[in-house]
Amino acid sequence: TGRDKSGRVYFKAWDERDHNSVILRQADRAGMDFFGFKVESKEVLENLDKALKAYGVTTERMPAGEMMETGERVRFKAPTGHTFELYAEKNHVGNGSGLVNPAPWNTKTAEHGIAPIRMDHCLLYGPNIQANKDLFTKVLGFRGVEYVMAPDGEHTAAFFMSCSHKAHDIAFVEHPEPGKLHHISYRLESWERVLRAADIIGMNKVRGLLLYILSPLCPKGFWRL
């Protein structure tokens, strides 16, 4: 959907209506610069900025336009070493299907390649995930939906949290090195679409991707390529 002067390239999935959901840039190693969440309004953005500061978190204001088609952002670092941003405004570009009696999908975009519907969630690694859980639930309005206990039975190895109707929007796994990215997930419509995606990835000789589906028929199934 765009490319800026710094070399960042902007993408969105076919059914996402905002200008972008993922931004890529060239680097000497894999990683994540930041993960962003859209809030309801500029008023909510201001209130969350104040709440973060009151909680003892240092925030930074990123000006509108620094990222293509995006308004002002509030940036902060979580205890696990990951950088997060909150924003209220991003240019609405639609999905090409219209708003009145829309078709189920846009054949110009939905049938190209794997064609994921939308970004679903991310899983991040870092230390002190309990402090992350407290920050996200007490300040940012997330709720815990699942956790994994460590083998010692006393500590938590992973937290899964949601701020929507999805199973989870973000997860944190305890890890000694801060700021690590495990995966970002995009949603497909069915297990058959996941199998088709695996074929497309295999035909294009792409390595190191994890494909999976969560459903009553396959609650913990995955495919690694």
mmCIF file of C-alpha atoms in Angstrom:
data_model
loop_
_atom_site.group_PDB
_atom_site.id
_atom_site.type_symbol
_atom_site.label_atom_id
_atom_site.label_comp_id
_atom_site.label_asym_id
_atom_site.label_seq_id
_atom_site.Cartn_x
_atom_site.Cartn_y
_atom_site.Cartn_z
ATOM 1 C CA THR A 1 0.000 0.000 0.000
ATOM 2 C CA GLY A 2 3.006 2.338 0.135
ATOM 3 C CA ARG A 3 6.728 2.945 0.441
ATOM 4 C CA ASP A 4 8.258 5.874 2.338
ATOM 5 C CA LYS A 5 11.536 7.795 2.044
ATOM 6 C CA SER A 6 13.203 5.746 4.774
ATOM 7 C CA GLY A 7 12.663 2.539 2.780
ATOM 8 C CA ARG A 8 9.796 1.135 4.838
ATOM 9 C CA VAL A 9 7.254 -0.850 2.786
ATOM 10 C CA TYR A 10 3.583 -0.934 3.882
ATOM 11 C CA PHE A 11 1.205 -3.896 3.499
ATOM 12 C CA LYS A 12 -2.332 -4.919 4.443
ATOM 13 C CA ALA A 13 -4.348 -8.124 4.131
ATOM 14 C CA TRP A 14 -7.196 -8.111 1.620
ATOM 15 C CA ASP A 15 -10.080 -7.676 4.087
ATOM 16 C CA GLU A 16 -8.382 -5.075 6.280
ATOM 17 C CA ARG A 17 -9.788 -1.584 5.784
ATOM 18 C CA ASP A 18 -6.997 0.570 7.211
ATOM 19 C CA HIS A 19 -4.005 1.560 5.093
ATOM 20 C CA ASN A 20 -1.613 -0.999 6.570
ATOM 21 C CA SER A 21 -1.202 -3.676 9.216
ATOM 22 C CA VAL A 22 2.470 -4.571 8.773
ATOM 23 C CA ILE A 23 5.517 -2.548 7.767
ATOM 24 C CA LEU A 24 8.784 -4.109 6.625
ATOM 25 C CA ARG A 25 12.251 -2.587 6.381
ATOM 26 C CA GLN A 26 15.600 -4.026 5.403
ATOM 27 C CA ALA A 27 17.897 -4.876 8.317
ATOM 28 C CA ASP A 28 20.933 -6.997 9.122
ATOM 29 C CA ARG A 29 18.902 -9.291 11.376
ATOM 30 C CA ALA A 30 15.305 -10.354 11.897
ATOM 31 C CA GLY A 31 13.271 -8.677 14.629
ATOM 32 C CA MET A 32 10.467 -6.295 15.509
ATOM 33 C CA ASP A 33 10.796 -2.521 15.872
ATOM 34 C CA PHE A 34 7.420 -2.117 17.580
ATOM 35 C CA PHE A 35 3.882 -3.492 17.691
ATOM 36 C CA GLY A 36 0.938 -1.076 17.507
ATOM 37 C CA PHE A 37 -2.667 -1.079 18.692
ATOM 38 C CA LYS A 38 -5.422 1.184 17.381
ATOM 39 C CA VAL A 39 -7.605 2.852 20.036
ATOM 40 C CA GLU A 40 -11.122 4.175 19.660
ATOM 41 C CA SER A 41 -10.438 7.929 19.515
ATOM 42 C CA LYS A 42 -7.915 10.706 20.118
ATOM 43 C CA GLU A 43 -9.510 11.243 23.539
ATOM 44 C CA VAL A 44 -8.850 7.603 24.453
ATOM 45 C CA LEU A 45 -5.282 7.973 23.195
ATOM 46 C CA GLU A 46 -4.727 10.968 25.492
ATOM 47 C CA ASN A 47 -6.267 9.146 28.458
ATOM 48 C CA LEU A 48 -4.092 6.074 27.913
ATOM 49 C CA ASP A 49 -0.986 8.243 27.643
ATOM 50 C CA LYS A 50 -1.836 9.782 31.015
ATOM 51 C CA ALA A 51 -2.618 6.359 32.506
ATOM 52 C CA LEU A 52 0.703 4.936 31.340
ATOM 53 C CA LYS A 53 2.602 7.845 32.871
ATOM 54 C CA ALA A 54 0.670 7.509 36.137
ATOM 55 C CA TYR A 55 1.622 3.820 36.187
ATOM 56 C CA GLY A 56 5.286 4.806 35.918
ATOM 57 C CA VAL A 57 5.813 4.105 32.220
ATOM 58 C CA THR A 58 7.768 6.619 30.137
ATOM 59 C CA THR A 59 5.983 7.534 26.897
ATOM 60 C CA GLU A 60 7.084 9.280 23.707
ATOM 61 C CA ARG A 61 4.878 11.080 21.189
ATOM 62 C CA MET A 62 5.465 10.200 17.546
ATOM 63 C CA PRO A 63 4.166 12.934 15.208
ATOM 64 C CA ALA A 64 1.381 12.425 12.684
ATOM 65 C CA GLY A 65 2.753 11.597 9.265
ATOM 66 C CA GLU A 66 6.007 10.041 10.528
ATOM 67 C CA MET A 67 4.418 6.768 9.446
ATOM 68 C CA MET A 68 2.421 6.846 6.203
ATOM 69 C CA GLU A 69 -1.324 7.575 6.492
ATOM 70 C CA THR A 70 -1.147 7.428 10.306
ATOM 71 C CA GLY A 71 -1.889 10.018 12.986
ATOM 72 C CA GLU A 72 0.010 10.792 16.161
ATOM 73 C CA ARG A 73 1.241 7.782 18.118
ATOM 74 C CA VAL A 74 2.135 7.139 21.755
ATOM 75 C CA ARG A 75 5.225 4.946 22.126
ATOM 76 C CA PHE A 76 6.342 3.094 25.268
ATOM 77 C CA LYS A 77 8.517 0.150 26.277
ATOM 78 C CA ALA A 78 7.113 -2.827 28.187
ATOM 79 C CA PRO A 79 9.012 -4.705 30.943
ATOM 80 C CA THR A 80 9.871 -7.509 28.488
ATOM 81 C CA GLY A 81 11.855 -5.013 26.396
ATOM 82 C CA HIS A 82 9.327 -4.757 23.566
ATOM 83 C CA THR A 83 8.300 -1.369 22.175
ATOM 84 C CA PHE A 84 4.584 -0.732 21.689
ATOM 85 C CA GLU A 85 2.635 2.107 20.128
ATOM 86 C CA LEU A 86 -0.953 3.318 20.439
ATOM 87 C CA TYR A 87 -2.678 5.401 17.773
ATOM 88 C CA ALA A 88 -6.197 6.555 16.997
ATOM 89 C CA GLU A 89 -6.071 7.586 13.351
ATOM 90 C CA LYS A 90 -5.078 5.707 10.203
ATOM 91 C CA ASN A 91 -6.340 6.371 6.700
ATOM 92 C CA HIS A 92 -9.321 4.159 5.832
ATOM 93 C CA VAL A 93 -8.831 2.657 2.364
ATOM 94 C CA GLY A 94 -11.467 -0.117 2.482
ATOM 95 C CA ASN A 95 -11.200 -3.609 1.065
ATOM 96 C CA GLY A 96 -12.489 -2.870 -2.448
ATOM 97 C CA SER A 97 -15.835 -4.604 -1.910
ATOM 98 C CA GLY A 98 -17.856 -1.520 -0.986
ATOM 99 C CA LEU A 99 -20.133 -0.942 1.989
ATOM 100 C CA VAL A 100 -23.597 -1.511 0.458
ATOM 101 C CA ASN A 101 -24.479 -5.119 -0.427
ATOM 102 C CA PRO A 102 -20.779 -6.007 -0.697
ATOM 103 C CA ALA A 103 -19.577 -9.181 -2.344
ATOM 104 C CA PRO A 104 -18.127 -11.825 0.017
ATOM 105 C CA TRP A 105 -14.653 -10.987 -1.260
ATOM 106 C CA ASN A 106 -12.839 -8.842 -3.775
ATOM 107 C CA THR A 107 -11.586 -11.141 -6.536
ATOM 108 C CA LYS A 108 -8.813 -8.694 -7.454
ATOM 109 C CA THR A 109 -7.172 -9.011 -4.041
ATOM 110 C CA ALA A 110 -8.564 -12.007 -2.147
ATOM 111 C CA GLU A 111 -7.508 -14.612 -4.706
ATOM 112 C CA HIS A 112 -3.899 -13.482 -5.134
ATOM 113 C CA GLY A 113 -1.440 -15.874 -3.491
ATOM 114 C CA ILE A 114 -2.211 -17.076 0.042
ATOM 115 C CA ALA A 115 -4.599 -14.129 0.586
ATOM 116 C CA PRO A 116 -4.930 -14.004 4.400
ATOM 117 C CA ILE A 117 -8.015 -12.188 5.674
ATOM 118 C CA ARG A 118 -6.411 -10.020 8.377
ATOM 119 C CA MET A 119 -3.690 -9.887 10.985
ATOM 120 C CA ASP A 120 -4.733 -11.957 13.988
ATOM 121 C CA HIS A 121 -2.158 -11.849 16.797
ATOM 122 C CA CYS A 122 1.513 -11.880 17.753
ATOM 123 C CA LEU A 123 3.596 -13.884 20.219
ATOM 124 C CA LEU A 124 6.591 -12.246 21.873
ATOM 125 C CA TYR A 125 9.443 -13.518 24.065
ATOM 126 C CA GLY A 126 11.106 -11.671 26.947
ATOM 127 C CA PRO A 127 11.773 -11.557 30.700
ATOM 128 C CA ASN A 128 9.327 -10.580 33.442
ATOM 129 C CA ILE A 129 6.115 -11.400 31.571
ATOM 130 C CA GLN A 130 4.135 -11.033 34.824
ATOM 131 C CA ALA A 131 4.912 -7.295 34.775
ATOM 132 C CA ASN A 132 3.737 -7.179 31.150
ATOM 133 C CA LYS A 133 0.499 -8.897 32.136
ATOM 134 C CA ASP A 134 -0.071 -6.364 34.914
ATOM 135 C CA LEU A 135 0.592 -3.426 32.571
ATOM 136 C CA PHE A 136 -1.679 -4.719 29.814
ATOM 137 C CA THR A 137 -4.557 -5.684 32.100
ATOM 138 C CA LYS A 138 -4.431 -2.843 34.648
ATOM 139 C CA VAL A 139 -3.689 0.044 32.258
ATOM 140 C CA LEU A 140 -4.461 -0.936 28.650
ATOM 141 C CA GLY A 141 -7.717 -2.813 29.169
ATOM 142 C CA PHE A 142 -6.656 -6.307 28.091
ATOM 143 C CA ARG A 143 -7.888 -9.443 29.826
ATOM 144 C CA GLY A 144 -6.088 -12.718 30.404
ATOM 145 C CA VAL A 145 -7.612 -15.627 28.497
ATOM 146 C CA GLU A 146 -5.069 -18.414 29.008
ATOM 147 C CA TYR A 147 -1.767 -19.122 30.723
ATOM 148 C CA VAL A 148 0.848 -21.873 30.771
ATOM 149 C CA MET A 149 2.561 -22.874 34.013
ATOM 150 C CA ALA A 150 6.306 -23.501 34.126
ATOM 151 C CA PRO A 151 7.523 -27.026 35.005
ATOM 152 C CA ASP A 152 8.210 -25.942 38.607
ATOM 153 C CA GLY A 153 4.485 -25.344 39.091
ATOM 154 C CA GLU A 154 5.119 -21.963 40.708
ATOM 155 C CA HIS A 155 5.857 -19.599 37.832
ATOM 156 C CA THR A 156 3.976 -18.745 34.658
ATOM 157 C CA ALA A 157 5.701 -19.608 31.386
ATOM 158 C CA ALA A 158 3.276 -17.806 29.063
ATOM 159 C CA PHE A 159 0.325 -15.413 29.120
ATOM 160 C CA PHE A 160 -2.279 -15.037 26.347
ATOM 161 C CA MET A 161 -4.357 -11.821 26.388
ATOM 162 C CA SER A 162 -7.197 -10.315 24.384
ATOM 163 C CA CYS A 163 -8.782 -6.879 24.016
ATOM 164 C CA SER A 164 -11.382 -8.057 21.487
ATOM 165 C CA HIS A 165 -13.609 -11.030 20.662
ATOM 166 C CA LYS A 166 -10.627 -13.072 19.384
ATOM 167 C CA ALA A 167 -9.112 -15.964 21.310
ATOM 168 C CA HIS A 168 -6.091 -13.734 21.940
ATOM 169 C CA ASP A 169 -4.529 -10.619 20.449
ATOM 170 C CA ILE A 170 -1.082 -10.947 22.011
ATOM 171 C CA ALA A 171 0.913 -13.505 23.980
ATOM 172 C CA PHE A 172 4.107 -13.315 26.016
ATOM 173 C CA VAL A 173 6.473 -16.203 26.744
ATOM 174 C CA GLU A 174 9.094 -16.005 29.500
ATOM 175 C CA HIS A 175 12.603 -15.814 28.010
ATOM 176 C CA PRO A 176 15.871 -14.384 29.381
ATOM 177 C CA GLU A 177 16.660 -12.237 26.322
ATOM 178 C CA PRO A 178 14.435 -9.129 26.031
ATOM 179 C CA GLY A 179 12.501 -7.873 23.026
ATOM 180 C CA LYS A 180 12.285 -11.116 21.032
ATOM 181 C CA LEU A 181 9.693 -11.889 18.335
ATOM 182 C CA HIS A 182 8.372 -15.436 17.885
ATOM 183 C CA HIS A 183 5.659 -14.926 15.276
ATOM 184 C CA ILE A 184 2.963 -12.691 13.824
ATOM 185 C CA SER A 185 -0.142 -14.543 12.700
ATOM 186 C CA TYR A 186 -2.571 -13.877 9.852
ATOM 187 C CA ARG A 187 -6.001 -15.459 9.732
ATOM 188 C CA LEU A 188 -7.159 -17.811 6.969
ATOM 189 C CA GLU A 189 -10.716 -19.023 6.490
ATOM 190 C CA SER A 190 -10.296 -22.783 6.869
ATOM 191 C CA TRP A 191 -7.901 -25.693 7.298
ATOM 192 C CA GLU A 192 -8.080 -26.231 3.535
ATOM 193 C CA ARG A 193 -6.797 -22.678 3.004
ATOM 194 C CA VAL A 194 -3.919 -23.388 5.386
ATOM 195 C CA LEU A 195 -3.007 -26.489 3.351
ATOM 196 C CA ARG A 196 -3.186 -24.429 0.154
ATOM 197 C CA ALA A 197 -0.962 -21.778 1.760
ATOM 198 C CA ALA A 198 1.581 -24.473 2.638
ATOM 199 C CA ASP A 199 1.627 -25.606 -0.985
ATOM 200 C CA ILE A 200 2.165 -22.045 -2.219
ATOM 201 C CA ILE A 201 4.979 -21.512 0.291
ATOM 202 C CA GLY A 202 6.577 -24.814 -0.689
ATOM 203 C CA MET A 203 6.358 -24.061 -4.423
ATOM 204 C CA ASN A 204 8.101 -20.736 -3.813
ATOM 205 C CA LYS A 205 10.770 -22.386 -1.616
ATOM 206 C CA VAL A 206 10.086 -20.164 1.393
ATOM 207 C CA ARG A 207 11.625 -21.470 4.625
ATOM 208 C CA GLY A 208 11.074 -20.942 8.320
ATOM 209 C CA LEU A 209 7.314 -20.265 8.384
ATOM 210 C CA LEU A 210 4.819 -21.749 10.825
ATOM 211 C CA LEU A 211 1.275 -22.405 9.598
ATOM 212 C CA TYR A 212 -1.473 -23.491 11.950
ATOM 213 C CA ILE A 213 -5.204 -23.445 12.541
ATOM 214 C CA LEU A 214 -7.125 -23.317 15.812
ATOM 215 C CA SER A 215 -10.523 -24.971 15.609
ATOM 216 C CA PRO A 216 -12.689 -27.531 17.462
ATOM 217 C CA LEU A 217 -11.413 -30.170 15.017
ATOM 218 C CA CYS A 218 -7.752 -29.249 15.410
ATOM 219 C CA PRO A 219 -7.349 -27.275 18.666
ATOM 220 C CA LYS A 220 -3.548 -27.384 18.768
ATOM 221 C CA GLY A 221 -2.621 -28.353 15.229
ATOM 222 C CA PHE A 222 0.215 -26.738 13.302
ATOM 223 C CA TRP A 223 2.396 -27.168 10.260
ATOM 224 C CA ARG A 224 6.012 -26.049 10.212
ATOM 225 C CA LEU A 225 7.823 -25.412 6.931
#
